[in-house]
XYZ file of C-alpha atoms in Angstrom:
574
model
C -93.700 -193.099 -47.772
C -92.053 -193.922 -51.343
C -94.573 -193.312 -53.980
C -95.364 -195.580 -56.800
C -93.187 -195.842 -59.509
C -94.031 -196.415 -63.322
C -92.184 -197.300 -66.195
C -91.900 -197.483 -70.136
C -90.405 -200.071 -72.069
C -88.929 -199.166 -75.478
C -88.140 -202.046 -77.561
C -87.683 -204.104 -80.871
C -89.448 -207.091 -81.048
C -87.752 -209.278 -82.181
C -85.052 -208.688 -79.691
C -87.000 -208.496 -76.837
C -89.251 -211.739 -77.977
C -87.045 -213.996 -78.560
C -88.557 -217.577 -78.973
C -86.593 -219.370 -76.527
C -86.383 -216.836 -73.678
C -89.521 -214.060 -74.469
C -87.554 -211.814 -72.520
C -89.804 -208.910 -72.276
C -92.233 -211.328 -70.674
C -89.763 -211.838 -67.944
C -88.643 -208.288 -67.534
C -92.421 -207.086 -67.206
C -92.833 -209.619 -64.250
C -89.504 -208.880 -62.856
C -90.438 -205.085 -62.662
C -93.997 -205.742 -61.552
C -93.089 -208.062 -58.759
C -90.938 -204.912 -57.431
C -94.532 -202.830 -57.389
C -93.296 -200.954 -61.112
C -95.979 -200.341 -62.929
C -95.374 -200.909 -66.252
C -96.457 -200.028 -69.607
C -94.936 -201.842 -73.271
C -97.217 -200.747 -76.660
C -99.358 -203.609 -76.446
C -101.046 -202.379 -73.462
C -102.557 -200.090 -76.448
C -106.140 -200.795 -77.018
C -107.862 -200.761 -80.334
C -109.177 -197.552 -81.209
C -106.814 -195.573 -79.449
C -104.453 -193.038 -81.028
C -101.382 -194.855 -81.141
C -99.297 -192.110 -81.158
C -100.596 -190.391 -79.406
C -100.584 -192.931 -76.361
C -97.073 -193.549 -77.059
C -96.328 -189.943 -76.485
C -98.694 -189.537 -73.829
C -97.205 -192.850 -71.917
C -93.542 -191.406 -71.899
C -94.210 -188.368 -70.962
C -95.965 -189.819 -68.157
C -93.912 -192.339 -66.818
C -91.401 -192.115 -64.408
C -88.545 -194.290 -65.679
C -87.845 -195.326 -69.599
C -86.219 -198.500 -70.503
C -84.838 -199.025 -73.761
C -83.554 -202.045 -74.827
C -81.033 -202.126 -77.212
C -80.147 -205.209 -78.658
C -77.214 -206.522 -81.928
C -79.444 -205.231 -84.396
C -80.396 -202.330 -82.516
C -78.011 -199.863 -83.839
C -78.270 -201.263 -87.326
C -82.324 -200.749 -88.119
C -81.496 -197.012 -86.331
C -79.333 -196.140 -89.058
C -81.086 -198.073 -91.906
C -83.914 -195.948 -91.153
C -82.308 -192.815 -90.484
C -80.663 -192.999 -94.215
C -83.616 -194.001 -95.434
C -85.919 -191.081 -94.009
C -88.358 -193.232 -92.427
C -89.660 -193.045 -89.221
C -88.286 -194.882 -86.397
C -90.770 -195.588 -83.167
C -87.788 -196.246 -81.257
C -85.848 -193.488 -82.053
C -88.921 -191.440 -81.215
C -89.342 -192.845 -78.055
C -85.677 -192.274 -77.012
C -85.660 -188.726 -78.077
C -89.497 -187.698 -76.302
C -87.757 -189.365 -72.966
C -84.461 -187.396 -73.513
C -86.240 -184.301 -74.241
C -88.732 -185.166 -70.954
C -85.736 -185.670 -68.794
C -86.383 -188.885 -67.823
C -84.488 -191.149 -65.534
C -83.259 -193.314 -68.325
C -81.949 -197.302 -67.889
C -80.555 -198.450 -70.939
C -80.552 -202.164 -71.063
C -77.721 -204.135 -73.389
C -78.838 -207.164 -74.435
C -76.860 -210.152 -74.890
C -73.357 -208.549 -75.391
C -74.502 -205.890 -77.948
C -71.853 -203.368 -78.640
C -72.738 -199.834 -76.841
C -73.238 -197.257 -79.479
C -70.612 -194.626 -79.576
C -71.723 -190.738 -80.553
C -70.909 -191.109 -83.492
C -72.741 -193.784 -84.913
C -75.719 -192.733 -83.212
C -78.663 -190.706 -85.150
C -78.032 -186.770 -84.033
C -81.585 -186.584 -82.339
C -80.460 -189.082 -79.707
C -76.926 -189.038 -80.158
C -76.974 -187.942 -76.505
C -77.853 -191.551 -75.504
C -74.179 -193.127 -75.763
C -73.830 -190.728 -71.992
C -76.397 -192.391 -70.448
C -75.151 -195.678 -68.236
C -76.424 -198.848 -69.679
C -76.526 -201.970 -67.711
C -75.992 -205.423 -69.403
C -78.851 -208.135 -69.315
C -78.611 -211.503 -70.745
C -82.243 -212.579 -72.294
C -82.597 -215.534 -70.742
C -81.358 -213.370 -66.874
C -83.101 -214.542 -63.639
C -86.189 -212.116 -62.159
C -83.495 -211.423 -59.418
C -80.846 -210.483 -62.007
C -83.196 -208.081 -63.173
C -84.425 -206.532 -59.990
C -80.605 -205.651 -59.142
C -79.980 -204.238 -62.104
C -83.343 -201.873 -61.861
C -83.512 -201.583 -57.986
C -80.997 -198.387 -57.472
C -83.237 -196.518 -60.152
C -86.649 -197.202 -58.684
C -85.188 -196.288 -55.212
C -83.715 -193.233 -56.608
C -87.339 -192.645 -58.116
C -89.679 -193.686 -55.491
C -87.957 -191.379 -53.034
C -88.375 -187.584 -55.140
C -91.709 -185.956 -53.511
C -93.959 -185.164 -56.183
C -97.000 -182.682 -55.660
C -99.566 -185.138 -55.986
C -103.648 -185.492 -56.325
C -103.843 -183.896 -53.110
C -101.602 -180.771 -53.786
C -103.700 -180.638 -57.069
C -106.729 -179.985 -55.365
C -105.710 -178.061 -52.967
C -104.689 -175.548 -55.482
C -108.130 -175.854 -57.564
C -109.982 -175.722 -53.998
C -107.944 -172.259 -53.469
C -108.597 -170.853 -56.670
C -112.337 -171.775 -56.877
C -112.501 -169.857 -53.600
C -110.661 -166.233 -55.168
C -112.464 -166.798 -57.835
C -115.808 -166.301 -55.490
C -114.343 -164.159 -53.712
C -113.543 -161.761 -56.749
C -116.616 -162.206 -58.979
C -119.768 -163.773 -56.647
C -119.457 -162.235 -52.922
C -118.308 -157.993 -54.431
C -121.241 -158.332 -57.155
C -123.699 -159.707 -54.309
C -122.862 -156.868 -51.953
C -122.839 -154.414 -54.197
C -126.226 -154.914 -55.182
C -127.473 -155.776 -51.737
C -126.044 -152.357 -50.711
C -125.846 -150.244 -53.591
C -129.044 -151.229 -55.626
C -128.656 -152.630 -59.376
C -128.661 -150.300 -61.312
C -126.480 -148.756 -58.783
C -123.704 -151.317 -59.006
C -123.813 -151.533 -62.272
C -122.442 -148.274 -62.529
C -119.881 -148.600 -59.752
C -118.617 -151.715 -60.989
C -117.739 -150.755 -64.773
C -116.105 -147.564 -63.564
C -113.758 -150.205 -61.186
C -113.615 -152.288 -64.051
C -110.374 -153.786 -63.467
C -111.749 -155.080 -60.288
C -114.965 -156.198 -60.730
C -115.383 -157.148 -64.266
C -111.605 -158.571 -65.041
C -111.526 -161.373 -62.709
C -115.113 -163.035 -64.280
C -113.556 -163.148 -67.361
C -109.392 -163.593 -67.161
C -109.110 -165.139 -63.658
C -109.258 -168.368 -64.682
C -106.486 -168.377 -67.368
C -104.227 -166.745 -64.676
C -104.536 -168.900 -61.840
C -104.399 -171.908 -64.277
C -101.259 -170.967 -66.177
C -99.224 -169.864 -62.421
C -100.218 -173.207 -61.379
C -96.833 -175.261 -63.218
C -94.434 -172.820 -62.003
C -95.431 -172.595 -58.637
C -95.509 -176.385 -58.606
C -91.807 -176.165 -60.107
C -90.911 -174.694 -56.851
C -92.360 -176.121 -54.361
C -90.854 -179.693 -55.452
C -88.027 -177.792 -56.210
C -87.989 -176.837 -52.444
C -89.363 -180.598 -51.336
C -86.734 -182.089 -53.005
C -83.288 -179.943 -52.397
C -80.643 -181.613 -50.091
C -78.951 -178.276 -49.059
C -80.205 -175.456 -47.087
C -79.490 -172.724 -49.599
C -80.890 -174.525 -52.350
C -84.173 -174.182 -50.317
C -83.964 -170.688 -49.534
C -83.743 -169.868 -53.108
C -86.073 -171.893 -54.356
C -88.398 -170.315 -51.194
C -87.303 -166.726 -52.520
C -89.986 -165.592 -55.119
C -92.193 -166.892 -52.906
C -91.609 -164.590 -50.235
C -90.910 -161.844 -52.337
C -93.795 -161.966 -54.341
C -96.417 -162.091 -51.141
C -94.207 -158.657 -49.894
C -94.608 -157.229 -53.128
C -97.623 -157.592 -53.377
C -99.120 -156.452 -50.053
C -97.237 -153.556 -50.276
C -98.588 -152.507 -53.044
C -102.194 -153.217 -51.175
C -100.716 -151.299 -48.344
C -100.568 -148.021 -50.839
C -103.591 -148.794 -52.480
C -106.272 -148.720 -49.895
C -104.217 -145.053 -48.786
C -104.895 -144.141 -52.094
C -107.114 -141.022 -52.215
C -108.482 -141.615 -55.591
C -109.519 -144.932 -54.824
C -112.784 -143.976 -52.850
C -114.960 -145.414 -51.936
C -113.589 -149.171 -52.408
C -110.404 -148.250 -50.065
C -111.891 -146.143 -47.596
C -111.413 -147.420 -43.459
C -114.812 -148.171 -41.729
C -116.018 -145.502 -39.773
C -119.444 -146.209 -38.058
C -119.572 -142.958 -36.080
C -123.109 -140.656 -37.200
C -124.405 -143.547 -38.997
C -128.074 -143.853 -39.897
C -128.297 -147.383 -41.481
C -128.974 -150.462 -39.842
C -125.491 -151.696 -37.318
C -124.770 -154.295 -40.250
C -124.029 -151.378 -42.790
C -126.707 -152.968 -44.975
C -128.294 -150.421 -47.357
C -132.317 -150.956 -48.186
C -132.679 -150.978 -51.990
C -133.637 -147.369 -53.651
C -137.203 -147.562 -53.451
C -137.363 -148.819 -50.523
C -135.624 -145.939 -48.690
C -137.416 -143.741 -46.335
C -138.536 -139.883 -47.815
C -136.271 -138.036 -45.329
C -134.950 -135.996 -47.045
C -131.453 -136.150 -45.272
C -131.463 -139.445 -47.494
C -132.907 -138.691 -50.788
C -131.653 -140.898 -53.204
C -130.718 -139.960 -56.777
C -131.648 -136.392 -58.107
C -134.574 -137.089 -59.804
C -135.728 -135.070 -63.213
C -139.056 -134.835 -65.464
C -139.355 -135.239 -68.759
C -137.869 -131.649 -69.351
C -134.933 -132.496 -67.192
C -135.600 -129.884 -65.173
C -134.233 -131.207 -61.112
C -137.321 -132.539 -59.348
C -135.320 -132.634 -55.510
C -131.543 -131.901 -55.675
C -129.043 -132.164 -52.507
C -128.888 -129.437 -49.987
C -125.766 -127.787 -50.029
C -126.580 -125.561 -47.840
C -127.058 -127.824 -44.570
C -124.409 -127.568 -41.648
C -122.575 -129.779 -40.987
C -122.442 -131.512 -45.091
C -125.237 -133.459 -46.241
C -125.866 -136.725 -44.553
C -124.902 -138.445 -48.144
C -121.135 -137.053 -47.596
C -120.693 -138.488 -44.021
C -123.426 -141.075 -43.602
C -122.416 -144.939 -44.554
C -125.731 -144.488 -46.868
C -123.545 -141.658 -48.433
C -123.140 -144.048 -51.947
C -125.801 -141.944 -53.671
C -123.806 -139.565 -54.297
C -121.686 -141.735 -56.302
C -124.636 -143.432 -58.156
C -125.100 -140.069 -59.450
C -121.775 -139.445 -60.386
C -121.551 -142.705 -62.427
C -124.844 -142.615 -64.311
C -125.993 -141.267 -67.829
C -128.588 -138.409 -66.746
C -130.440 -136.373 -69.367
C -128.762 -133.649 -71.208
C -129.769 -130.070 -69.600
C -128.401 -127.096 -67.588
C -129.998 -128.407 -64.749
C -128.610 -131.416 -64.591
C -125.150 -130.097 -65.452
C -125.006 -126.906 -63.247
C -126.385 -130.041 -59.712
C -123.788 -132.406 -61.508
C -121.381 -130.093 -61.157
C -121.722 -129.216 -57.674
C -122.242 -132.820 -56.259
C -119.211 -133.360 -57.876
C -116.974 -130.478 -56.439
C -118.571 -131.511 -53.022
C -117.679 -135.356 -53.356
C -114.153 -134.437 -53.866
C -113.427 -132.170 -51.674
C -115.586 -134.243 -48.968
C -113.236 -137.457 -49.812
C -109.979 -135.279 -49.862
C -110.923 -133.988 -46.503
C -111.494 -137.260 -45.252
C -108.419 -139.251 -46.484
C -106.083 -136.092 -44.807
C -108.368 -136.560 -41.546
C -110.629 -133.874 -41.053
C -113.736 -135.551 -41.939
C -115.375 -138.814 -41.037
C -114.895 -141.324 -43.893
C -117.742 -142.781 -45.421
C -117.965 -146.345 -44.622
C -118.967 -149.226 -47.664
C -119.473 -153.169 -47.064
C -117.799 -153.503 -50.348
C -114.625 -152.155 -49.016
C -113.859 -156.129 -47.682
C -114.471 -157.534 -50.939
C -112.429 -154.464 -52.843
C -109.664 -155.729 -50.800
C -109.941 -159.128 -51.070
C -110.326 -158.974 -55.055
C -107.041 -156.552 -54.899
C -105.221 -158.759 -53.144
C -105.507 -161.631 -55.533
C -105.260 -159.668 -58.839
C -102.053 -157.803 -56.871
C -100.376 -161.503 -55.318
C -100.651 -162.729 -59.023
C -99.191 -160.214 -60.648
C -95.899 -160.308 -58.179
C -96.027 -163.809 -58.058
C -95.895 -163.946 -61.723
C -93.135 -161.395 -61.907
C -90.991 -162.528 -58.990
C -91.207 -166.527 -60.493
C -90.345 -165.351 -63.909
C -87.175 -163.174 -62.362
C -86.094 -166.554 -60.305
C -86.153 -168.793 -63.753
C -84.504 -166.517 -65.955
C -81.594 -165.949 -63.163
C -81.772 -169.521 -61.431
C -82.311 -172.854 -62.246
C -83.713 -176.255 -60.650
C -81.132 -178.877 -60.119
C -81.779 -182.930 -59.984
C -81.812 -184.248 -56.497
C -79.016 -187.545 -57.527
C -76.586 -185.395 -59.596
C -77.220 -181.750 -59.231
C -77.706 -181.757 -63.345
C -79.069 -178.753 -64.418
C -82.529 -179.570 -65.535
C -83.980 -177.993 -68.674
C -87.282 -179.143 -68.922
C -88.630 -177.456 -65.276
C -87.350 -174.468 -66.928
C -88.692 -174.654 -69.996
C -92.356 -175.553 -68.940
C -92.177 -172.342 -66.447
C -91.495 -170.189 -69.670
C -94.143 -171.382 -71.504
C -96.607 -171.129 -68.827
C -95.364 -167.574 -67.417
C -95.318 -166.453 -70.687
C -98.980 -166.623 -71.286
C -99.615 -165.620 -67.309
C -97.981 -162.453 -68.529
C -100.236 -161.857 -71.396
C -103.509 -163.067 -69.225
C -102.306 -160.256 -66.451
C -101.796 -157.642 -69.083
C -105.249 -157.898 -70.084
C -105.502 -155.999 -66.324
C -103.329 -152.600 -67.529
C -105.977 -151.992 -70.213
C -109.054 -152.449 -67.879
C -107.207 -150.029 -65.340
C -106.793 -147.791 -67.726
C -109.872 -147.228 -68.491
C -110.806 -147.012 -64.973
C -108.892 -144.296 -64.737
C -110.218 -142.805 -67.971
C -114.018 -143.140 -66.532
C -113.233 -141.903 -63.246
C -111.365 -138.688 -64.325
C -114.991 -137.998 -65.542
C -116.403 -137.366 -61.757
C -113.243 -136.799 -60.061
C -112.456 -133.594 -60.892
C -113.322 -130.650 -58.726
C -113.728 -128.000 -61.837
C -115.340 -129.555 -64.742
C -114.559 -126.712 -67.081
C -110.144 -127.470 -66.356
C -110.823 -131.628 -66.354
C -107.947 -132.530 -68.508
C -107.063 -135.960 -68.757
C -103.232 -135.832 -68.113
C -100.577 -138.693 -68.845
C -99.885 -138.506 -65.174
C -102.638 -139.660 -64.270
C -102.026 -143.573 -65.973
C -98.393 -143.240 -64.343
C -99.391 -146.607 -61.810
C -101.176 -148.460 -64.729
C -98.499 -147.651 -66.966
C -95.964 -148.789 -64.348
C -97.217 -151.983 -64.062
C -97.335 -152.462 -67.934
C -93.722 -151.637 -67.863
C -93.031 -154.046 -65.208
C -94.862 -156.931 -67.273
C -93.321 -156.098 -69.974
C -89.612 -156.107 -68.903
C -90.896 -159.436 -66.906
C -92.280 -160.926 -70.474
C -88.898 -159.613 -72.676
C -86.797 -161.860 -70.561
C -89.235 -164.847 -70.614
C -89.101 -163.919 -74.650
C -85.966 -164.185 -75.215
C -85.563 -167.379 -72.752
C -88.055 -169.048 -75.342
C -86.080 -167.840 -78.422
C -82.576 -168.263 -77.625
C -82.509 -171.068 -75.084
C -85.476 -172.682 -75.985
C -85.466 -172.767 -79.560
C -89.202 -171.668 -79.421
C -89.486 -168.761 -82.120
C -92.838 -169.270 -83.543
C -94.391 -169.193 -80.071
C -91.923 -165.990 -79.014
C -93.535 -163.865 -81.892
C -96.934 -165.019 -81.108
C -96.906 -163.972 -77.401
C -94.724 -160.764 -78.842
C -97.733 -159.848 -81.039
C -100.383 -160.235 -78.654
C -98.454 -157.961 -75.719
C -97.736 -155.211 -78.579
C -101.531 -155.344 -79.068
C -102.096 -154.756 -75.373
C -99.438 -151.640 -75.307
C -101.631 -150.291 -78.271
C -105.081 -150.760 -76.727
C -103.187 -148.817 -73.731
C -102.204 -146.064 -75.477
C -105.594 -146.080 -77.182
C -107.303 -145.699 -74.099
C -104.698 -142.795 -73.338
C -105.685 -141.156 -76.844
C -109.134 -141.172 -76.693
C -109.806 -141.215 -73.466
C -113.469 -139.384 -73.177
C -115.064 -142.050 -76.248
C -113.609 -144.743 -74.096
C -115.264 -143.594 -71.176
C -118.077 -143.228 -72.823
C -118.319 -146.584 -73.980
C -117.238 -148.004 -70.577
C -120.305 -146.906 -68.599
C -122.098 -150.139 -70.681
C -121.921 -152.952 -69.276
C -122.755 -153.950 -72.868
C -119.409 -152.628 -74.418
C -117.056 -155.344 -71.695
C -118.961 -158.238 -72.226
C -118.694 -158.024 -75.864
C -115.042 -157.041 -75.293
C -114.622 -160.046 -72.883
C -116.226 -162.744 -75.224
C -113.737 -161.588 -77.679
C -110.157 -161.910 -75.250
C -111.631 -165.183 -74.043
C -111.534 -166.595 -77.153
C -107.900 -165.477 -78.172
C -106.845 -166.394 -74.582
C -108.114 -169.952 -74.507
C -106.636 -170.719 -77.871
C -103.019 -168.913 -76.859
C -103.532 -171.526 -73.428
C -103.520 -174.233 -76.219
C -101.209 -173.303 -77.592
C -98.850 -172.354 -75.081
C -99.332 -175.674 -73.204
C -95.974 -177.837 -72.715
C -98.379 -180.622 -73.184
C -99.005 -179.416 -76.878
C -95.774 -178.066 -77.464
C -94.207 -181.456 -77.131
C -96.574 -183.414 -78.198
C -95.980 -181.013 -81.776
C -92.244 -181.973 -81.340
C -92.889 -185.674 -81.272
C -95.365 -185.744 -84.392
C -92.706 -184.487 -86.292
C -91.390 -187.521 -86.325
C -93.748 -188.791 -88.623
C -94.816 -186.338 -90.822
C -93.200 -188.115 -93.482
C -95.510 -191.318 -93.441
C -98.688 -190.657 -95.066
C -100.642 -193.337 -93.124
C -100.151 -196.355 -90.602
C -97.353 -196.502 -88.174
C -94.133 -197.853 -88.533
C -92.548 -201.283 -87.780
C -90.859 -201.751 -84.293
């Protein structure tokens, strides 16, 4: 069904008003009777931003109608030598620069403006096809001359309302999926002050996507609309495929890379297969809270100390086969222990110590198969939250490969279009630096971890090796964001916001190797909750004003005010 089509009529007025004929009148009628909805400046109310609405009315409609008329050409350059801002030359450029399907209208047997004579911002004007128009022309004269364009118009799919909240419907739900249903279940099973641990040693899983989920999902959301017109719209079968391509690729990518993550033995216990054999807990795998556990002691809870720290109850190593908190779906207790701030004594140290050796080689065991692995509810929504954090990360990448290396043609012509192109670097841009944000988190997962995953305290190093998957994501960002750079800079034109994004991602790869330096006071400061929310407030803050700032919206908008930064009040003459 051909969609509505709208359009924006540029004009002088005393061209398009003549006494005699009030041609714009007429031509607003013409258009309307064909089901164009149309918008000239005097549809702006009082009070509104004028230029604002002018800006925001061009960039918004689908066809742009200048009408140029014998003085046309004349007031252009009067005002061009004279420095002062021309509406009408602003107008022309902001729909040349928007890519508009343009319908230049000669009135009354004006000359056509050759290159030449035209100002240099629009001197690209003279190549688009102008149709001649009489001012006194009949409403059917008009229709024929705009009734190719509309069709042409009416006929490109669009993503539209619909598609739009689809999308938001989608993301809403990974967003609960990632932040509401893993926190809920981990307390449910885990206890509090249980989770709370867990959850800022996974960090990058649990605590990221509250935060920086948002700014992802909204800045993939113009790209991946890119494409999927892109693909809506192509008349040829390869044109398709390739605009189909990142697509694909990026939803391989990405669950193989889930594929070797839940195999992952350093993982446990988020990636860990569901083994119900030897259970104790109820069939549903849901845990009672801590104090609400029975006092068997083949499910004592955390080691408990008095004031002196001396161990109060400690697990019994000693039990064949392993303690019921290695192979028992309650078994998390273990891990509480391992990820919580106990006092400072030989006790504590000498039991730490051993429940740690014993968790690791019980979860070694287990991931090469001679053990029964533990089972965790929160293994579902470790998934889940991987799989979204993974899909737009290789989304991201994959879509910023295709744009660099390919571009979107127009359906009529098979023009190259710029501006699908451009808008997909801006946005990707600052996807990259929202998904960077991840590396550091990751980081210091692995940072906090290497504090209970060792099997000899007295030889835990932290080695390099051990970031080599965080670090080769960063690199894959990076190379990702150092092509979208220098799209921005060199084809683009868009230096100011190619240093920006450059300074923030050098930031990132220093907090990285920050976290790399000083890797025990990070870990340190990571079991506190405390220490990520006042980290999070903080990245918020600079993300939300880079999404400003990277916003095509804004962007133009910034190249259309230039305009008329010369006038220092009012608005120009028509």
């Amino acid at each position: 069904m051909p969609r509505t089509v709208s359009a924006f009529i540029s004009y002088r007025r005393k061209e398009a008003y003549n006494v005699e004929t009030n041609f714009i009148d007429r031509l607003v009628e013409a258009l309307t009777a064909m089901g164009v909805d149309v918008f000239i400046d005097r549809d702006i109310t009082p009070g509104d931003d004028y230029h604002a609405r002018l800006f925001r009315e061009v960039r918004d409609r689908d066809l742009f109608i200048p009408l140029l008329g014998a003085d046309w050409l004349t007031l252009a350059q009067e005002r061009e030598a004279a420095g002062e801002r021309d509406v009408v030359q602003q107008e022309i450029k902001a729909a040349l620069d928007l890519e508009k399907e343009i319908v230049p209208i000669i009135l009354d047997g004006a000359a056509w403006p050759e290159p030449e004579d035209l100002p240099e911002a629009i001197r690209i004007l003279h190549y688009q096809n102008g149709r001649p128009l009489t001012s006194d022309a009949a409403a059917s004269d008009i229709q024929a001359v705009f009734g190719p364009a509309i069709n042409r118009v009416s006929s490109e799919r669009r993503m539209g309302p619909r598609w739009l909240t689809g999308y938001w419907i989608v993301s809403v739900l990974a967003y609960l999926a990632t932040t509401i249903v893993p926190h809920s279940l981990g307390i449910a099973e885990y206890g509090l002050d249980a989770w709370i641990g867990m959850a800022t040693v996974w960090s990058g899983l649990f605590i990221w996507p509250i935060f920086f989920l948002p700014f992802a999902m909204r800045a993939l959301y113009r790209p991946f609309r890119i494409l999927i017109e892109g693909i809506m719209n192509a008349d040829r079968l390869t044109d398709r495929v390739k605009y189909t391509l990142p697509l694909v690729l990026g939803v391989f990518v990405a669950i193989l890379a889930l594929a070797i993550e839940i195999q992952t033995v350093h993982q446990a216990p988020w990636t860990v297969h569901p083994v119900f054999a030897g259970t104790t807990c109820p069939p549903t795998g849901r845990m009672a809270p801590l104090s609400a556990r029975p006092a068997d002691p083949r499910l004592a809870g955390v080691v408990r100390y008095d004031a002196d720290g001396a161990a109060l109850r400690s697990y019994d190593d000693s039990v064949e086969p392993a303690p019921v908190w290695l192979t028992d779906k309650c078994w998390p207790n273990a891990f509480f222990y391992l990820t919580k701030d106990l006092p400072a004594s030989e006790a504590v140290a000498a039991d730490r110590a051993r429940v740690q050796r014993q968790f690791v080689e019980t979860m070694l065991s287990a991931n090469m198969g001679r053990n029964a692995v533990p089972f965790s509810l929160t293994f579902y929504s470790y998934v889940v939250s991987f799989t979204v954090l993974i899909l737009l990360g290789t989304l991201g990448i994959s879509m910023a490969i295709f744009f660099v290396a390919v571009q979107i043609k127009r359906r009529r012509d098979q023009a190259i279009l710029k501006l699908p192109s451009e808008d997909a670097y801006l946005w990707l841009t600052y996807a990259f630096i929202s998904l960077m944000f991840w590396v550091p988190f990751r980081m210091i997962t692995v940072a906090t971890k290497a504090r209970y995953y060792c099997p000899d305290l007295s030889q835990c190093v932290m080695r390099p090796d051990n970031y080599l998957n965080d670090l080769t994501i960063g690199i894959v960002f990076i190379i990702g964001y150092l092509a979208l750079l220098g799209g921005l800079m060199f084809k683009h034109g868009r230096q100011n916001l190619a240093w920006l994004g450059a300074v923030v991602v050098v930031g990132l790869v220093a907090a990285g190797f920050v976290v790399m330096r000083y890797s025990d006071t990070v870990a340190a400061l990571a079991v506190y909750w405390q220490s990520y929310v006042a980290l999070c407030i903080v990245s918020t803050f600079i993300l939300a004003l880079l999404a400003w700032l990277f916003d095509p919206a804004t962007v133009r908008f910034n190249d259309f005010s230039r305009g008329s930064r010369r006038l220092a009040s009012g608005r120009a003459p028509r």
